[in-house]
mmCIF file with all atom_site columns, C-alpha atoms in Angstrom:
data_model
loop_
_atom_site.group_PDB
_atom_site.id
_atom_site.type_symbol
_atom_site.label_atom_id
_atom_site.label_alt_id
_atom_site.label_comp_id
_atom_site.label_asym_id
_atom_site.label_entity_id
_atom_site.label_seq_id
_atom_site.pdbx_PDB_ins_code
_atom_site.Cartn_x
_atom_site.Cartn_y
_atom_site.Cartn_z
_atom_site.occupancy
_atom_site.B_iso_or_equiv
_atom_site.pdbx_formal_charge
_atom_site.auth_seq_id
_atom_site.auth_comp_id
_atom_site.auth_asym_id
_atom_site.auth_atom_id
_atom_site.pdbx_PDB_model_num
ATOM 1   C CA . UNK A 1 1   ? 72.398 22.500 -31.554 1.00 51.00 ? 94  UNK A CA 1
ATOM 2   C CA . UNK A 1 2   ? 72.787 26.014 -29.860 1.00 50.00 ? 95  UNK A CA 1
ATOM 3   C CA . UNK A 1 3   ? 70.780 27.535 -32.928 1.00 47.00 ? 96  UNK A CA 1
ATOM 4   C CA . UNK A 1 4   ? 68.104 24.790 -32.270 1.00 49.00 ? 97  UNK A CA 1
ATOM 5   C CA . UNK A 1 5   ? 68.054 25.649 -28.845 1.00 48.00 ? 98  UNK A CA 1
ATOM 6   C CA . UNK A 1 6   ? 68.198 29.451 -29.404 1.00 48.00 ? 99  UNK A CA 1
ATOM 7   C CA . UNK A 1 7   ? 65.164 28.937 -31.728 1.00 45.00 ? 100 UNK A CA 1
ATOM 8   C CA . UNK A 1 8   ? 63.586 27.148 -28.837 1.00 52.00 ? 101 UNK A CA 1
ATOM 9   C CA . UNK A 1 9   ? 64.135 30.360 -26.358 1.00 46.00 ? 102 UNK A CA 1
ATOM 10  C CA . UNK A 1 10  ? 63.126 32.691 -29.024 1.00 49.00 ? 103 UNK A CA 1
ATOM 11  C CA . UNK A 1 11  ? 59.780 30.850 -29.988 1.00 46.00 ? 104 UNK A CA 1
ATOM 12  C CA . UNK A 1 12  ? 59.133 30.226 -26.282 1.00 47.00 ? 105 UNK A CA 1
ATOM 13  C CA . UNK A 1 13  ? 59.342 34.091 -25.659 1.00 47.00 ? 106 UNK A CA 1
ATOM 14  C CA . UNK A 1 14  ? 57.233 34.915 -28.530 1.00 45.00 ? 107 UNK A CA 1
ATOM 15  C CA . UNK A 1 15  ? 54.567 32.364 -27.485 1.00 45.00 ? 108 UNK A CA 1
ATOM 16  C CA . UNK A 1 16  ? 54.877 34.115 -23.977 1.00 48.00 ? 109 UNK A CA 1
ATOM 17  C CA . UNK A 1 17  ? 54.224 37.671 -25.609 1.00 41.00 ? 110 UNK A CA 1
ATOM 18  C CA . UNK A 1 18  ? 51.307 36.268 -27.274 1.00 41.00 ? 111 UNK A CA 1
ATOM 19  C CA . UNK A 1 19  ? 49.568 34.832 -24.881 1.00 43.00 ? 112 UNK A CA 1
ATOM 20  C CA . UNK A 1 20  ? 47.008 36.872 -23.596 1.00 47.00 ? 113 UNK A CA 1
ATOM 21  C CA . UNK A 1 21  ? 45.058 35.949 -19.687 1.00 46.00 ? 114 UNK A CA 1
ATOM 22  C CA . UNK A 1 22  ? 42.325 37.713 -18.034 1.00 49.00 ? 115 UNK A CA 1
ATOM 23  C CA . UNK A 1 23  ? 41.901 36.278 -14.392 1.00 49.00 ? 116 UNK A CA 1
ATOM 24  C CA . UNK A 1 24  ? 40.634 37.536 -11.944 1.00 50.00 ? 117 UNK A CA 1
ATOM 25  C CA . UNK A 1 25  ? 41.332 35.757 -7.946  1.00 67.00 ? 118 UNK A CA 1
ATOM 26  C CA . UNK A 1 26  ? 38.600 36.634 -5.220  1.00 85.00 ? 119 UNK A CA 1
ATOM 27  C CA . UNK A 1 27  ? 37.317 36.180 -2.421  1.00 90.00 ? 120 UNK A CA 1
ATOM 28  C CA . UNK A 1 28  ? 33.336 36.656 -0.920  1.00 92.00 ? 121 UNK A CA 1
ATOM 29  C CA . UNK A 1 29  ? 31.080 35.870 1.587   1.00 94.00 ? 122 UNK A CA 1
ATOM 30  C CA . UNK A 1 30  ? 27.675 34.395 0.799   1.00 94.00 ? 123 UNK A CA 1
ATOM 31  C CA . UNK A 1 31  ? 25.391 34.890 3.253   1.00 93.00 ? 124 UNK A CA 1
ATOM 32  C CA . UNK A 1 32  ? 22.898 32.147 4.667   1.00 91.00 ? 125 UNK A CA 1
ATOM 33  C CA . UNK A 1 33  ? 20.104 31.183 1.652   1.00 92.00 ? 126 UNK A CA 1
ATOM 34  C CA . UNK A 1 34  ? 22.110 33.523 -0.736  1.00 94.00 ? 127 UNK A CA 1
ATOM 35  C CA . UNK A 1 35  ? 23.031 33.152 -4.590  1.00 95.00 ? 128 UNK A CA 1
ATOM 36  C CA . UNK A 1 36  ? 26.059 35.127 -5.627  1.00 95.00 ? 129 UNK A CA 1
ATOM 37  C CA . UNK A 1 37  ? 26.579 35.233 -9.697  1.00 96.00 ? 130 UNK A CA 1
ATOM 38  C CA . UNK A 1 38  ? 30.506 36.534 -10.993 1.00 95.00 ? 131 UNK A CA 1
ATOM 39  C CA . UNK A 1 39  ? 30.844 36.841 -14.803 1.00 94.00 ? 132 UNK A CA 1
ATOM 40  C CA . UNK A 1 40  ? 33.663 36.621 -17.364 1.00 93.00 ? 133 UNK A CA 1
ATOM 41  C CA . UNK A 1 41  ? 33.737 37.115 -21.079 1.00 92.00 ? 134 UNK A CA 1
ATOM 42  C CA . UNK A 1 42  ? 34.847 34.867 -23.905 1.00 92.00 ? 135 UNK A CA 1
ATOM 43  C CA . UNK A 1 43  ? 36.047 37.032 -27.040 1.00 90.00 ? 136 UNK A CA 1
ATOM 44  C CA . UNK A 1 44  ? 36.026 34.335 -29.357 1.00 90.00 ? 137 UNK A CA 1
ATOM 45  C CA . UNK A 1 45  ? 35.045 30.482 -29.812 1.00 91.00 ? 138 UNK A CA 1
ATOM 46  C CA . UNK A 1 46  ? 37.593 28.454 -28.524 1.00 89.00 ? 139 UNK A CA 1
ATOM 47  C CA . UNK A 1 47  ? 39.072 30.404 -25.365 1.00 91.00 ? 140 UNK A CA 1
ATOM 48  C CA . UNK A 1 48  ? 39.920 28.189 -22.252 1.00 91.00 ? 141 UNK A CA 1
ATOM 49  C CA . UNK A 1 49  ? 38.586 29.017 -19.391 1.00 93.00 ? 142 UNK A CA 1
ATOM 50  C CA . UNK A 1 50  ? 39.834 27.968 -15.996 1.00 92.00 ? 143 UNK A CA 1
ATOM 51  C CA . UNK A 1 51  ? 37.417 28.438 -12.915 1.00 92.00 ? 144 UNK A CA 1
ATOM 52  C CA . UNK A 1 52  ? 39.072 27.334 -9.182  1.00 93.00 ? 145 UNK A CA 1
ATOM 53  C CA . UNK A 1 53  ? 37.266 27.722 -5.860  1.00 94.00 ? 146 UNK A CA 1
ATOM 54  C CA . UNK A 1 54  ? 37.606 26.656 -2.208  1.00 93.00 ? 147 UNK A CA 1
ATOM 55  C CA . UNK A 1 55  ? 35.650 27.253 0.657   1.00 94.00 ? 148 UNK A CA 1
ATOM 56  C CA . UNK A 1 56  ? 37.223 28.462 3.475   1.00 92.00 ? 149 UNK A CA 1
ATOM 57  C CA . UNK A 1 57  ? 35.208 28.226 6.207   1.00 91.00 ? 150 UNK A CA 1
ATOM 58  C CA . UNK A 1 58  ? 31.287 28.498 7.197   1.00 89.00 ? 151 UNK A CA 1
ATOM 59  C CA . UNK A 1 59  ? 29.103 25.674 8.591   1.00 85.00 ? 152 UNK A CA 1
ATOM 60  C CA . UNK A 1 60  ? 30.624 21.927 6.161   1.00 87.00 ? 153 UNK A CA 1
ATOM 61  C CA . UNK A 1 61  ? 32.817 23.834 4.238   1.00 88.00 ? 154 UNK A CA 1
ATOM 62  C CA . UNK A 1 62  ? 30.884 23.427 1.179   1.00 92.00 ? 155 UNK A CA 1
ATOM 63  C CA . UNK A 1 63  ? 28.723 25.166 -1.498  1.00 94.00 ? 156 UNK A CA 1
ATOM 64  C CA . UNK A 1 64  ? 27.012 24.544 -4.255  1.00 95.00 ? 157 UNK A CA 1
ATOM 65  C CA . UNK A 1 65  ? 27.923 26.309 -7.724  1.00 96.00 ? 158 UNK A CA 1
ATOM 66  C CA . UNK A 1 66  ? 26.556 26.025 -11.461 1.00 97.00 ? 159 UNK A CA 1
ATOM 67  C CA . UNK A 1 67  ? 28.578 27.693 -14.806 1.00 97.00 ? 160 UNK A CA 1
ATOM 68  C CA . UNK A 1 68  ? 26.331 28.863 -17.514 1.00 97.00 ? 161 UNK A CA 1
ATOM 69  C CA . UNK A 1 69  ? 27.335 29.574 -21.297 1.00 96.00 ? 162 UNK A CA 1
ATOM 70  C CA . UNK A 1 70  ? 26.052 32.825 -23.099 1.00 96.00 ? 163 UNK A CA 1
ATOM 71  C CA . UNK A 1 71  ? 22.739 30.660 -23.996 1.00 96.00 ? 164 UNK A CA 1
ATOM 72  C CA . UNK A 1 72  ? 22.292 30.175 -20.673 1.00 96.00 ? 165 UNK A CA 1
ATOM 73  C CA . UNK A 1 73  ? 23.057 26.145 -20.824 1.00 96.00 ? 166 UNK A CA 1
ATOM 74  C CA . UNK A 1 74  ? 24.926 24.095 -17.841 1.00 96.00 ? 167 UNK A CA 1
ATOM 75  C CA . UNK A 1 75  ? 28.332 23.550 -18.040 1.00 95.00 ? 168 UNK A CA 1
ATOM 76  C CA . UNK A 1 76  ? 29.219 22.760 -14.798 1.00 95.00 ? 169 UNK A CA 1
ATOM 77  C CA . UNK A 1 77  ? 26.981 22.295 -11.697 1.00 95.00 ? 170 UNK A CA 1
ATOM 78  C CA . UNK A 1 78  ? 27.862 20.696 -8.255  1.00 94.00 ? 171 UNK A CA 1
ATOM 79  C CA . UNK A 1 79  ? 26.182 20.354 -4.870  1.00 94.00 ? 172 UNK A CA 1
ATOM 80  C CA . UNK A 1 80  ? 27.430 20.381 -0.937  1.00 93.00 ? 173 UNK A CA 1
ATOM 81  C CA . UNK A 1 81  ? 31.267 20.590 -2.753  1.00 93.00 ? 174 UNK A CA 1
ATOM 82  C CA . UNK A 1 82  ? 34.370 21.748 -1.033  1.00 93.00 ? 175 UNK A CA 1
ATOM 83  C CA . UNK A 1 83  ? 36.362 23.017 -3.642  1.00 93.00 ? 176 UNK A CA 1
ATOM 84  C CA . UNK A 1 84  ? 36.905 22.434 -7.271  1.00 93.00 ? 177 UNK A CA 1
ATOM 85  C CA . UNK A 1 85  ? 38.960 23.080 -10.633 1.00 92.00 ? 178 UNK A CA 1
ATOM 86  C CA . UNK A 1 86  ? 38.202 23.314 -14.032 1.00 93.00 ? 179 UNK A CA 1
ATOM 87  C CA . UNK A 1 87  ? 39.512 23.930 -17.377 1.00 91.00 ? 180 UNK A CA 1
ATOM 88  C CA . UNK A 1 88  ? 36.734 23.916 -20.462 1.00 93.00 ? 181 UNK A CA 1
ATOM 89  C CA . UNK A 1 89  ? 36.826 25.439 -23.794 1.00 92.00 ? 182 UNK A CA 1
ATOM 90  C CA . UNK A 1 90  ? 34.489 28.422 -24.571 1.00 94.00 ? 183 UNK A CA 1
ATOM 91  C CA . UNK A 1 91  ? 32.213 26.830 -27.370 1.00 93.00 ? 184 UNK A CA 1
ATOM 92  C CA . UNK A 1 92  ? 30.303 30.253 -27.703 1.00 93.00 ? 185 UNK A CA 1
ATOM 93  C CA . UNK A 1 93  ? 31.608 33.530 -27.389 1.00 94.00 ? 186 UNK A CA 1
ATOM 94  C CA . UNK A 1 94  ? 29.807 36.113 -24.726 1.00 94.00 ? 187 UNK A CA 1
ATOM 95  C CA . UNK A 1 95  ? 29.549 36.212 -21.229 1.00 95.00 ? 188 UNK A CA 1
ATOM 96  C CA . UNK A 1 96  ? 30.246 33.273 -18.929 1.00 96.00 ? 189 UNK A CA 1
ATOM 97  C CA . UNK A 1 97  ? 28.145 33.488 -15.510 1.00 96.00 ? 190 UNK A CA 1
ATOM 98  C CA . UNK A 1 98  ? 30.020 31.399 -12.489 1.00 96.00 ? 191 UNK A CA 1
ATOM 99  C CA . UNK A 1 99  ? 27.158 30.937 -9.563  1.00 97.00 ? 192 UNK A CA 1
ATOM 100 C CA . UNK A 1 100 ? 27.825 30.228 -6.037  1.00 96.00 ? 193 UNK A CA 1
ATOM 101 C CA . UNK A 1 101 ? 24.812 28.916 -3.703  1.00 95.00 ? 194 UNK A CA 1
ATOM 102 C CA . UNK A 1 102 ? 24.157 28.743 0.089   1.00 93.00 ? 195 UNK A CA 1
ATOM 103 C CA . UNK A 1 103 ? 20.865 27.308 0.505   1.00 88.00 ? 196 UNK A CA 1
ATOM 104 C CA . UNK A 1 104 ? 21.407 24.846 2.149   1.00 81.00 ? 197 UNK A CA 1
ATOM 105 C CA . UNK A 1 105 ? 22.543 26.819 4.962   1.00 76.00 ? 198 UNK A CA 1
ATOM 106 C CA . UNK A 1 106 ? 20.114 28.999 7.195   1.00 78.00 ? 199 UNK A CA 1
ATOM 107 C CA . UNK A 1 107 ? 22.012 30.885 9.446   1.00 85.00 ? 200 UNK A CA 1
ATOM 108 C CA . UNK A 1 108 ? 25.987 30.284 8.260   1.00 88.00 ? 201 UNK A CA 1
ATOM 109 C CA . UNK A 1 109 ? 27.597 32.898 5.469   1.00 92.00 ? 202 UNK A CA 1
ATOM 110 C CA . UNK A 1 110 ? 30.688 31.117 3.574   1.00 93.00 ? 203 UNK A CA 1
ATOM 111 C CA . UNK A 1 111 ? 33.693 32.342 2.611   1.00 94.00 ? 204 UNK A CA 1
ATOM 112 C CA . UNK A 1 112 ? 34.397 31.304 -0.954  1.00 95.00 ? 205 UNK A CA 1
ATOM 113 C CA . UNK A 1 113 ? 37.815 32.141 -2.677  1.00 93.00 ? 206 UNK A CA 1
ATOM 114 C CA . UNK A 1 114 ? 37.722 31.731 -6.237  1.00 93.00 ? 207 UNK A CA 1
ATOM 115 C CA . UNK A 1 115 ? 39.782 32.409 -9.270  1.00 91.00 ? 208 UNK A CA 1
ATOM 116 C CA . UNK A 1 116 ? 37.891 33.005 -13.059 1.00 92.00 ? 209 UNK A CA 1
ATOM 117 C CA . UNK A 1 117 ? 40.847 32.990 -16.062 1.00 90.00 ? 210 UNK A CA 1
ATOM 118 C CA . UNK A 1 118 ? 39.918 33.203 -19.542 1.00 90.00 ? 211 UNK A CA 1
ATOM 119 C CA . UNK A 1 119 ? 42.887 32.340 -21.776 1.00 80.00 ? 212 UNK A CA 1
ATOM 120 C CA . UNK A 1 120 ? 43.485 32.980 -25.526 1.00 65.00 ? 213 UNK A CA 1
ATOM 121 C CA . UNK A 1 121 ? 46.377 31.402 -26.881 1.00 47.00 ? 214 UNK A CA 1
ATOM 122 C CA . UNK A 1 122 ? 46.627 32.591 -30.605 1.00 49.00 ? 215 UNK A CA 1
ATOM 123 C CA . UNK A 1 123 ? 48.488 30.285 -32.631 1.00 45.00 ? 216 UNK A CA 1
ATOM 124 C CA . UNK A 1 124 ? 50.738 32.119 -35.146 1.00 47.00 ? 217 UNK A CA 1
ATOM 125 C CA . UNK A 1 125 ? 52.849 30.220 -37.809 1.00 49.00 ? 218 UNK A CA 1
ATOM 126 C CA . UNK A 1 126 ? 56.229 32.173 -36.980 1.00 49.00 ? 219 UNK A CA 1
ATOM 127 C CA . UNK A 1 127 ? 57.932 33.002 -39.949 1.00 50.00 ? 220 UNK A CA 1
ATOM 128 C CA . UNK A 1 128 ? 59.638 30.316 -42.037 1.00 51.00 ? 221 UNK A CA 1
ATOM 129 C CA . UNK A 1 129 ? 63.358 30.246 -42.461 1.00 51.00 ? 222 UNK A CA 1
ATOM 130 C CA . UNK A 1 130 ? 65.801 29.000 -45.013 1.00 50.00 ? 223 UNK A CA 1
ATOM 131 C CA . UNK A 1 131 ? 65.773 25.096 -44.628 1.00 50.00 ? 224 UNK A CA 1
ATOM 132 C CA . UNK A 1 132 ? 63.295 25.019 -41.798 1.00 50.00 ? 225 UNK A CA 1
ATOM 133 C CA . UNK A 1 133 ? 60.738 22.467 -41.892 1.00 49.00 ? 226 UNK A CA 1
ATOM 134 C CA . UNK A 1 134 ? 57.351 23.456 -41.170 1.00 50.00 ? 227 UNK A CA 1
ATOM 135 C CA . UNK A 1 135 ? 56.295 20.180 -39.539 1.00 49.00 ? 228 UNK A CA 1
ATOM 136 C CA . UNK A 1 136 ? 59.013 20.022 -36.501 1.00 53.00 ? 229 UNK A CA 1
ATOM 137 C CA . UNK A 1 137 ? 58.090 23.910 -35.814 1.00 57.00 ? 230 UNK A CA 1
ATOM 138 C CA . UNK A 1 138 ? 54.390 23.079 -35.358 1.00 67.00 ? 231 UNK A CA 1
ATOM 139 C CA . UNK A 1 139 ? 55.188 20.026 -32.979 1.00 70.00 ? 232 UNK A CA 1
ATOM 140 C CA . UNK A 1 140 ? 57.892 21.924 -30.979 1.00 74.00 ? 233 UNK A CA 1
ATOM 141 C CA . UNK A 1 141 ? 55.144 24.695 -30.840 1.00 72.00 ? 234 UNK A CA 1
ATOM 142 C CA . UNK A 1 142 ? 52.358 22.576 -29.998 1.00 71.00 ? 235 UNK A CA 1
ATOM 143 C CA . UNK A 1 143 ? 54.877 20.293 -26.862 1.00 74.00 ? 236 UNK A CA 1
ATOM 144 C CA . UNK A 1 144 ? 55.376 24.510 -25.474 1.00 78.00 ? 237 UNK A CA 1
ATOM 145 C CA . UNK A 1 145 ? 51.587 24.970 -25.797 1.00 72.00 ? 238 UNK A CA 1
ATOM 146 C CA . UNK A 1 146 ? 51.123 21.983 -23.234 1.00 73.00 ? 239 UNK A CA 1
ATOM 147 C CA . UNK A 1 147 ? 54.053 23.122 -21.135 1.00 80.00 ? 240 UNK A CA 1
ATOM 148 C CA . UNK A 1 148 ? 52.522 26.514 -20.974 1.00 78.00 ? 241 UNK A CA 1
ATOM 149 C CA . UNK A 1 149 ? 49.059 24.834 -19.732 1.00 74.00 ? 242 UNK A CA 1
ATOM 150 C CA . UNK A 1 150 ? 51.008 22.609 -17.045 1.00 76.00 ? 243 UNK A CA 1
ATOM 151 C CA . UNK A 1 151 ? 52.397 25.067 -15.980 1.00 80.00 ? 244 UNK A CA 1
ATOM 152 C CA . UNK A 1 152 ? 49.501 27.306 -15.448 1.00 75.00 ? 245 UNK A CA 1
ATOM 153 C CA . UNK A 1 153 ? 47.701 24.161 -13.862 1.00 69.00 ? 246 UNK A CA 1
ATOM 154 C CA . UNK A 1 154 ? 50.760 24.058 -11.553 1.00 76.00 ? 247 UNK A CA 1
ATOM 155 C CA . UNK A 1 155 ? 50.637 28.125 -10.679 1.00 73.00 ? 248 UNK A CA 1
ATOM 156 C CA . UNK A 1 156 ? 47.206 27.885 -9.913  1.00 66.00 ? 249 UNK A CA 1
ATOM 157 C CA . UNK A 1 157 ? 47.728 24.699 -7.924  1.00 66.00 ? 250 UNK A CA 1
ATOM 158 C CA . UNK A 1 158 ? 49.793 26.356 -5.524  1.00 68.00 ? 251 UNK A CA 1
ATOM 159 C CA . UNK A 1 159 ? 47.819 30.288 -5.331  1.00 61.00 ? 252 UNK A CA 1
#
């Protein structure tokens, strides 16, 4: 049990060591009728990327906001919104354009704080050992891989 669990501690650290985050948390004012465009680049196919804003104050408290891919196509889009959260997978690699809006103000700026993360999570085999059995190492690896994510979720929950 104790060289089960010391396997655990050991792979967790590694997975730790290779996990590799860009983020970046801001904040900005957009002014009345403006359009504000932050980018972010994707290495590879397959990156997460997490995008989180709030508006903290200016006229409703809202904004509107649109994510483009490297070809220029929608990923996300909202209108008149508060705040939001997202996590989506980088289908292309290149750069990632994250748009905020304030047209449909005319005299109010906004204060928008915002956080852009790109994540790559490379997933090694670690190397096997005498009587280890591939199969439980991938699942214990994959159930850290979601723990890792929750608690990213729950970091950026409470920033």
């Amino acid at each position: 049990m104790a060289v089960a669990f010391s396997l655990f501690l050991s792979l967790l650290c590694f997975l730790q060591l290779a996990t590799r985050t860009h983020a970046a948390a801001l904040t900005t004012a957009i002014g009345a009728n403006e359009r504000v465009c932050f980018y972010a680049d994707a290495d590879k196919a397959g990156e997460k990327i997490g995008f989180y804003y709030a508006v903290q104050s200016g006229g409703s408290f809202d904004i509107d906001f649109e994510v483009k891919d490297p070809n220029e196509k929608v990923i996300l889009d909202g209108k008149r919104e508060r705040q939001g959260d997202y996590v989506f997978t980088a289908n292309n690699p290149g750069e990632y354009s994250f748009c905020f809006e304030n047209d449909m103000s005319t005299l109010t700026e906004k204060l928008v704080d915002f956080d852009i993360m790109v994540e790559s999570e490379p997933r090694r085999d670690p190397p096997a050992k005498p009587g280890q059995i591939a199969d439980h190492t991938s699942a214990l690896e994959e159930s850290i891989f979601r723990l890792n994510g929750m608690l990213i979720n729950i970091k950026r929950t409470q920033k």
